[in-house]
JSON list of C-alpha atoms in Angstrom, two decimals:
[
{"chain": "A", "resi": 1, "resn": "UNK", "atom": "CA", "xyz": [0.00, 0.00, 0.00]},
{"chain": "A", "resi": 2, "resn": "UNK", "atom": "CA", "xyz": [1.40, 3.40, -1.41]},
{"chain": "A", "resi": 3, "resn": "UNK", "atom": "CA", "xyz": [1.94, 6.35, 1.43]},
{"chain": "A", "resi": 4, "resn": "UNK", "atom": "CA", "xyz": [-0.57, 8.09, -0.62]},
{"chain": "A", "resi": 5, "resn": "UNK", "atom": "CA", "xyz": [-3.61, 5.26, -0.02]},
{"chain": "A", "resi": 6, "resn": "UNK", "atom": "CA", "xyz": [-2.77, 5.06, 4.09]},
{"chain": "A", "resi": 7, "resn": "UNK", "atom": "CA", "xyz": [-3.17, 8.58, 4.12]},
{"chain": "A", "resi": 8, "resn": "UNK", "atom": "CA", "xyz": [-6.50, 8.80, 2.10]},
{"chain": "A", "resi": 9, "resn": "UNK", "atom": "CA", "xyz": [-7.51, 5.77, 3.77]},
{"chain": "A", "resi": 10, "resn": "UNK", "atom": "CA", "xyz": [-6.46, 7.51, 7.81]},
{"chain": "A", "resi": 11, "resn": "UNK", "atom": "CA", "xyz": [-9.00, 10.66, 6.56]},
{"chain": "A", "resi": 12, "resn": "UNK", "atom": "CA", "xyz": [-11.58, 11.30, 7.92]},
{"chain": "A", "resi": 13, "resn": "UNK", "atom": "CA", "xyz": [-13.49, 11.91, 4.15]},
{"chain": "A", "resi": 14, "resn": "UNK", "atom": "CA", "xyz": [-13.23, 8.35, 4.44]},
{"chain": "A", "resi": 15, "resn": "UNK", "atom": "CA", "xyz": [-16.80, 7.48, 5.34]},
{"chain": "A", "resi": 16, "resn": "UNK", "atom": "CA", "xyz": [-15.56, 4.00, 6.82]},
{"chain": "A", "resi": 17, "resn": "UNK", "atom": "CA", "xyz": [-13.60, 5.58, 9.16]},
{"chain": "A", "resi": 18, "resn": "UNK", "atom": "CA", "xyz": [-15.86, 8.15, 10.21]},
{"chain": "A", "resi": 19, "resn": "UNK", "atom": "CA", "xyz": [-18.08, 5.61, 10.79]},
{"chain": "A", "resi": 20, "resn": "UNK", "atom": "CA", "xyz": [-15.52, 3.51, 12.92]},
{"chain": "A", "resi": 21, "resn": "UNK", "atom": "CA", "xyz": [-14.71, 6.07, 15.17]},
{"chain": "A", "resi": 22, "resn": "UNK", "atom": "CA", "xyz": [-18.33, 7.34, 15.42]},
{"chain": "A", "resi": 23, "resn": "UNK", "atom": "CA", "xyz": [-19.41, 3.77, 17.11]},
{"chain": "A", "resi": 24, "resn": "UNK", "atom": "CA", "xyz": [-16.07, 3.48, 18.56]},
{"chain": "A", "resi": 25, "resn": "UNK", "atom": "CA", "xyz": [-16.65, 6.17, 20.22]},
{"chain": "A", "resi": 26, "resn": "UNK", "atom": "CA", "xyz": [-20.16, 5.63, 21.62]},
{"chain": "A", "resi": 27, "resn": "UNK", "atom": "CA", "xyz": [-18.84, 2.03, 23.04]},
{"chain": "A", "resi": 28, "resn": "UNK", "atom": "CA", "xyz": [-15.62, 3.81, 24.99]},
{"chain": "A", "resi": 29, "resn": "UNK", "atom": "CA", "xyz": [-17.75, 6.06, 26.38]},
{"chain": "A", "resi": 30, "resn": "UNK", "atom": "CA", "xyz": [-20.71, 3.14, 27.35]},
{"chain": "A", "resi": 31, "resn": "UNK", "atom": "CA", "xyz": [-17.31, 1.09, 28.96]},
{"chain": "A", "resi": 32, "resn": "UNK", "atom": "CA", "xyz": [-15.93, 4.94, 30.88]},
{"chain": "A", "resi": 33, "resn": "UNK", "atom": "CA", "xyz": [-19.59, 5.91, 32.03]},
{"chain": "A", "resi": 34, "resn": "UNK", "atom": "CA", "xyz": [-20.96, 2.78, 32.60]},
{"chain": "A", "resi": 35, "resn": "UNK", "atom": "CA", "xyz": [-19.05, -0.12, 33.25]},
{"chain": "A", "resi": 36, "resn": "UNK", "atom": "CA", "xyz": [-16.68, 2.09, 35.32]},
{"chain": "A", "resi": 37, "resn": "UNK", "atom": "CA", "xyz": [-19.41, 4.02, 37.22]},
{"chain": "A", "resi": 38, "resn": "UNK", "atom": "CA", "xyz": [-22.15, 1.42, 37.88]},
{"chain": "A", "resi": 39, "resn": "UNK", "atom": "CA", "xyz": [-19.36, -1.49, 38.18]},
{"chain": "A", "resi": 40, "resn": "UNK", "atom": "CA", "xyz": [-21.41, -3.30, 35.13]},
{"chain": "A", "resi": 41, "resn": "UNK", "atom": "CA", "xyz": [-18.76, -5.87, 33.34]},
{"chain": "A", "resi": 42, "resn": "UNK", "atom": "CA", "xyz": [-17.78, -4.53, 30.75]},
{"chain": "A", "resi": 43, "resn": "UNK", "atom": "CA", "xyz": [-18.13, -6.18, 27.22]},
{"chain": "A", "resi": 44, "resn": "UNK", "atom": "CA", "xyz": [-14.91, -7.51, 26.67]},
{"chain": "A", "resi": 45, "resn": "UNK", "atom": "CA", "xyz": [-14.30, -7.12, 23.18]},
{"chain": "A", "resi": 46, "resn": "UNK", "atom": "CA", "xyz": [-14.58, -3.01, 22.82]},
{"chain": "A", "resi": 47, "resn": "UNK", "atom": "CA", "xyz": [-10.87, -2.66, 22.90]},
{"chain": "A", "resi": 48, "resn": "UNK", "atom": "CA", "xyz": [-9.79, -5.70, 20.43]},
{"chain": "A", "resi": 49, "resn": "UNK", "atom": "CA", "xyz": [-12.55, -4.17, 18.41]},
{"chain": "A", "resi": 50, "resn": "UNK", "atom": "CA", "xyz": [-11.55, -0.94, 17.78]},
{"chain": "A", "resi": 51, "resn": "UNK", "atom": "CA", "xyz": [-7.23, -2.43, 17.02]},
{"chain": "A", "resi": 52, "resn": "UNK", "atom": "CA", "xyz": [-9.47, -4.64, 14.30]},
{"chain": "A", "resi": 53, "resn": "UNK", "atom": "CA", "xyz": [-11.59, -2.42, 13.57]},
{"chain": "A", "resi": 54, "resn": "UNK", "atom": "CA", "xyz": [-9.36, -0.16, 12.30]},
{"chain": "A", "resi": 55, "resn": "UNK", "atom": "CA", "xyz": [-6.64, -2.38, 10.60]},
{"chain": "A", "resi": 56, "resn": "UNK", "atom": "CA", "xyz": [-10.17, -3.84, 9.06]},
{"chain": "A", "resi": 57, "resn": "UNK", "atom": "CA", "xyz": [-11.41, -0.23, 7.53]},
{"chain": "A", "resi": 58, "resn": "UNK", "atom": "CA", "xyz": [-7.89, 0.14, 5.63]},
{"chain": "A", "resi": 59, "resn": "UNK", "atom": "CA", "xyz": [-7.90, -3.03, 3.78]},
{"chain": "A", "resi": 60, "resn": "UNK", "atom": "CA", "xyz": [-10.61, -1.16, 1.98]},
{"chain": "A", "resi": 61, "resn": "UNK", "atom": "CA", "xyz": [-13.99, -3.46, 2.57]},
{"chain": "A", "resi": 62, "resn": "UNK", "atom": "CA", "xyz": [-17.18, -3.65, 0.56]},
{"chain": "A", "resi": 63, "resn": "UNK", "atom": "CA", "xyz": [-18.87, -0.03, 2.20]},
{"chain": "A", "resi": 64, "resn": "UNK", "atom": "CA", "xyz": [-22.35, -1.32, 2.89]},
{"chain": "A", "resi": 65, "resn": "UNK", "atom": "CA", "xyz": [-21.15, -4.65, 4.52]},
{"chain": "A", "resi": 66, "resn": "UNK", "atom": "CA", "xyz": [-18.25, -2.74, 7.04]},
{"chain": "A", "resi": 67, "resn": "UNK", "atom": "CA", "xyz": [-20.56, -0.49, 7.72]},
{"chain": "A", "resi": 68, "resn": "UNK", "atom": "CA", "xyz": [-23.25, -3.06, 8.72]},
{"chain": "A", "resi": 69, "resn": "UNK", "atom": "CA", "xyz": [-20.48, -5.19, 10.58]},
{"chain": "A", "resi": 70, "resn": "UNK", "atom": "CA", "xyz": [-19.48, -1.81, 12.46]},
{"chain": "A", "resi": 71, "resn": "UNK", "atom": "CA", "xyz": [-22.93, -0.89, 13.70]},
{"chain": "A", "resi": 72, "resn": "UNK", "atom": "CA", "xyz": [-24.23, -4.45, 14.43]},
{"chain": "A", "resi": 73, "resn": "UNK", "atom": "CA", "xyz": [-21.07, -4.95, 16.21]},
{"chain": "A", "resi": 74, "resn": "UNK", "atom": "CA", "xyz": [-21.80, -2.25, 18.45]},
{"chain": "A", "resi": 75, "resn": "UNK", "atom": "CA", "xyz": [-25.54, -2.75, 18.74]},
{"chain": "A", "resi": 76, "resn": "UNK", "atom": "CA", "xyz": [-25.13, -6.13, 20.28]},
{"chain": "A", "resi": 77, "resn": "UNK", "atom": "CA", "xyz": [-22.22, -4.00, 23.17]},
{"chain": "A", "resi": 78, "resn": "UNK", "atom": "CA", "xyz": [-25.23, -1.77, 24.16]},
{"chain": "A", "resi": 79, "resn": "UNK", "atom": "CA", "xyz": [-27.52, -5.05, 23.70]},
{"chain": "A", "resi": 80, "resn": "UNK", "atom": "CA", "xyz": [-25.50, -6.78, 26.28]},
{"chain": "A", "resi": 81, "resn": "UNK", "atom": "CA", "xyz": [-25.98, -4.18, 28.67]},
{"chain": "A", "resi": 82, "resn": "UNK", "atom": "CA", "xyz": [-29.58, -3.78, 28.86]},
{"chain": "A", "resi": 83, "resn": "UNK", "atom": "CA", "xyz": [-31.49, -7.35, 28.06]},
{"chain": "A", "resi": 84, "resn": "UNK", "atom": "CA", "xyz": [-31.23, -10.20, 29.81]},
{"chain": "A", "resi": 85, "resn": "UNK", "atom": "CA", "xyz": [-28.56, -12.47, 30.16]},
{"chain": "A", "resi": 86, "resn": "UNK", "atom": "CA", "xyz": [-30.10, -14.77, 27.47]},
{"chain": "A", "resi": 87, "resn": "UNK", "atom": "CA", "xyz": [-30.18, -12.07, 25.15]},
{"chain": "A", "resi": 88, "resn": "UNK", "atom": "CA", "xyz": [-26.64, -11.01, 26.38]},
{"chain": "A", "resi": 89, "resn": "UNK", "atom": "CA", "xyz": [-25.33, -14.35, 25.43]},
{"chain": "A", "resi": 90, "resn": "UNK", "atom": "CA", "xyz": [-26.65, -14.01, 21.74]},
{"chain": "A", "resi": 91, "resn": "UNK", "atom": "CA", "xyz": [-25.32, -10.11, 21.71]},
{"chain": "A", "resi": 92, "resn": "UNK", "atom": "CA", "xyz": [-22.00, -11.72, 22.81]},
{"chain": "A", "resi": 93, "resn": "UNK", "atom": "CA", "xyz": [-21.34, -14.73, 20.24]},
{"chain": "A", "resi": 94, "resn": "UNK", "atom": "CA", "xyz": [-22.89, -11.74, 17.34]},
{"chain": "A", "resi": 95, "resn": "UNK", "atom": "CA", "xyz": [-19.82, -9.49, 18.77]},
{"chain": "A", "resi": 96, "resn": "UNK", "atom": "CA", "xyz": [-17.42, -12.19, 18.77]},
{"chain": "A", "resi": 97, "resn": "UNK", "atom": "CA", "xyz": [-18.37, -13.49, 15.42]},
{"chain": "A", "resi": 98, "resn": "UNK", "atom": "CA", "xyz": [-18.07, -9.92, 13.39]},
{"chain": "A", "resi": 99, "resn": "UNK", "atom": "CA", "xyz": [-14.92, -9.54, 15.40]},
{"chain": "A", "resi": 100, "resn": "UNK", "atom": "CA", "xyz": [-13.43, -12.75, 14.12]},
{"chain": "A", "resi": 101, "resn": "UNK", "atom": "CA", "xyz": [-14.55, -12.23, 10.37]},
{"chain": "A", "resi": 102, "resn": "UNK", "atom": "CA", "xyz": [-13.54, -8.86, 10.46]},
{"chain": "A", "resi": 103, "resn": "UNK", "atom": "CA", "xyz": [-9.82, -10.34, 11.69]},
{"chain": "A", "resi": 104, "resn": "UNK", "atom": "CA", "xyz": [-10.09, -12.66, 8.91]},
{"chain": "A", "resi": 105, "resn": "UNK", "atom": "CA", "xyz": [-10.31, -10.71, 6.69]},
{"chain": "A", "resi": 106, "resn": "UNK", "atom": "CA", "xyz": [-7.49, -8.32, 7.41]},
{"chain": "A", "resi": 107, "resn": "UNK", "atom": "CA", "xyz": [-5.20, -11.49, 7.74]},
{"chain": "A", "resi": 108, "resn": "UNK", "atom": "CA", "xyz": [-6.63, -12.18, 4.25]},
{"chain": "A", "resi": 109, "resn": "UNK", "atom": "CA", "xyz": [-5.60, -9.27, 2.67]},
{"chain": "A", "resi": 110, "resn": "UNK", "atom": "CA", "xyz": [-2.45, -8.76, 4.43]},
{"chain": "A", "resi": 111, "resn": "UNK", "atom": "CA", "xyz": [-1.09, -12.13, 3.27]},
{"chain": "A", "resi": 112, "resn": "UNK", "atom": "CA", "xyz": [-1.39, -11.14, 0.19]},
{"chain": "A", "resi": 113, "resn": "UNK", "atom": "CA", "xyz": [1.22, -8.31, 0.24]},
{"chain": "A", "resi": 114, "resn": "UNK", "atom": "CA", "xyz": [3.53, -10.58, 3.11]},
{"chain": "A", "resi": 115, "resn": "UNK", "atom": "CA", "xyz": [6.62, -10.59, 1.24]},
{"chain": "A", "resi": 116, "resn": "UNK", "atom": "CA", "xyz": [8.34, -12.64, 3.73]},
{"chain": "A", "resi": 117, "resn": "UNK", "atom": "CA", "xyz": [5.64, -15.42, 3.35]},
{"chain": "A", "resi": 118, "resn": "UNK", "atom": "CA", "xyz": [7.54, -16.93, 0.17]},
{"chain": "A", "resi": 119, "resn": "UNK", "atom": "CA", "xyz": [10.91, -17.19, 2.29]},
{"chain": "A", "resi": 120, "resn": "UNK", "atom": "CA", "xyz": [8.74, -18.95, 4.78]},
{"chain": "A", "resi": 121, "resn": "UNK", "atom": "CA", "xyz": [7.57, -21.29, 2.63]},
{"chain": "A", "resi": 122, "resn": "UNK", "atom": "CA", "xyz": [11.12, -22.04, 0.75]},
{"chain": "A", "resi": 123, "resn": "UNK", "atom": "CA", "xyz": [12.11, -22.70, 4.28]},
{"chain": "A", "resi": 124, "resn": "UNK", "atom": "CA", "xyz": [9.88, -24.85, 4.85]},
{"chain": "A", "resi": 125, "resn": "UNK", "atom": "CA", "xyz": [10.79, -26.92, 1.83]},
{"chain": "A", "resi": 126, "resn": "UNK", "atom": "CA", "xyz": [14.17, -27.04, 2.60]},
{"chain": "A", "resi": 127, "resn": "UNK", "atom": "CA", "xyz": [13.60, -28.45, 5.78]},
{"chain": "A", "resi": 128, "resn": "UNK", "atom": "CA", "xyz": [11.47, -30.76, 4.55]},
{"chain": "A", "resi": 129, "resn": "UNK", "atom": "CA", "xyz": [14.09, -31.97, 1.86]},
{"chain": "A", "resi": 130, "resn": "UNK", "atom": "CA", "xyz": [16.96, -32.14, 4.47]},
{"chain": "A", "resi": 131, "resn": "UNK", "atom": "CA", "xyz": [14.29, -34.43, 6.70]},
{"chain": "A", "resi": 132, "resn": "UNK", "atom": "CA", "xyz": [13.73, -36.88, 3.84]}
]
């Protein structure tokens, strides 16, 4: 990825983005106000979200699915803080499941530009030729 495309992709024209840190947002201030306030547990995957979240938005996603991820993601945080437990269990394997395709797909894409992958896998080969 060219300077040029990590800056355009790091502005905040970028509607993904904006939309990231929009919901980000919201569910840092639900864990400060909330969870630290009214000792509720907090929903433990605000923090990995927004690391993923972010490397997710610049591998440049489909708009209308990241953006559906991003807000359903943080629907089920404020989900799991006001229905019951039940409910919070659903709102919890939703949040872990966008989380983990979301990380899939960043792994995706950056394995395609992981230059050191083909030295991994000559490696590898050598290895296995020196084992037979």
């Amino acid at each position: 990825m060219a300077t040029g495309a990590v800056t355009t992709a790091l502005s905040y024209d970028n509607a993904l983005l904006a939309t990231l840190a929009v919901y980000g947002s919201l569910l840092v201030l639900k864990f400060l106000f909330v969870s630290a306030v009214t000792n509720w547990p907090a929903y433990p995957h605000t923090f990995p979200f927004l690391l993923v979240g972010l490397f997710y938005v610049l591998t440049s996603p489909e708009a209308e699915m990241a953006t559906l991820l991003i807000r359903v993601f943080a629907a089920a945080s404020l989900v799991d803080m006001l229905l019951p437990e039940f409910v919070q269990k659903l709102a919890y394997f939703v949040g872990t499941a966008i989380l983990a395709a979301m990380a899939v797909q960043v792994v995706m894409v950056t394995l395609e530009n992981f230059k050191e992958l083909k030295y991994i896998y000559q490696l590898r080969d050598l290895v296995m030729k020196q084992l037979k």
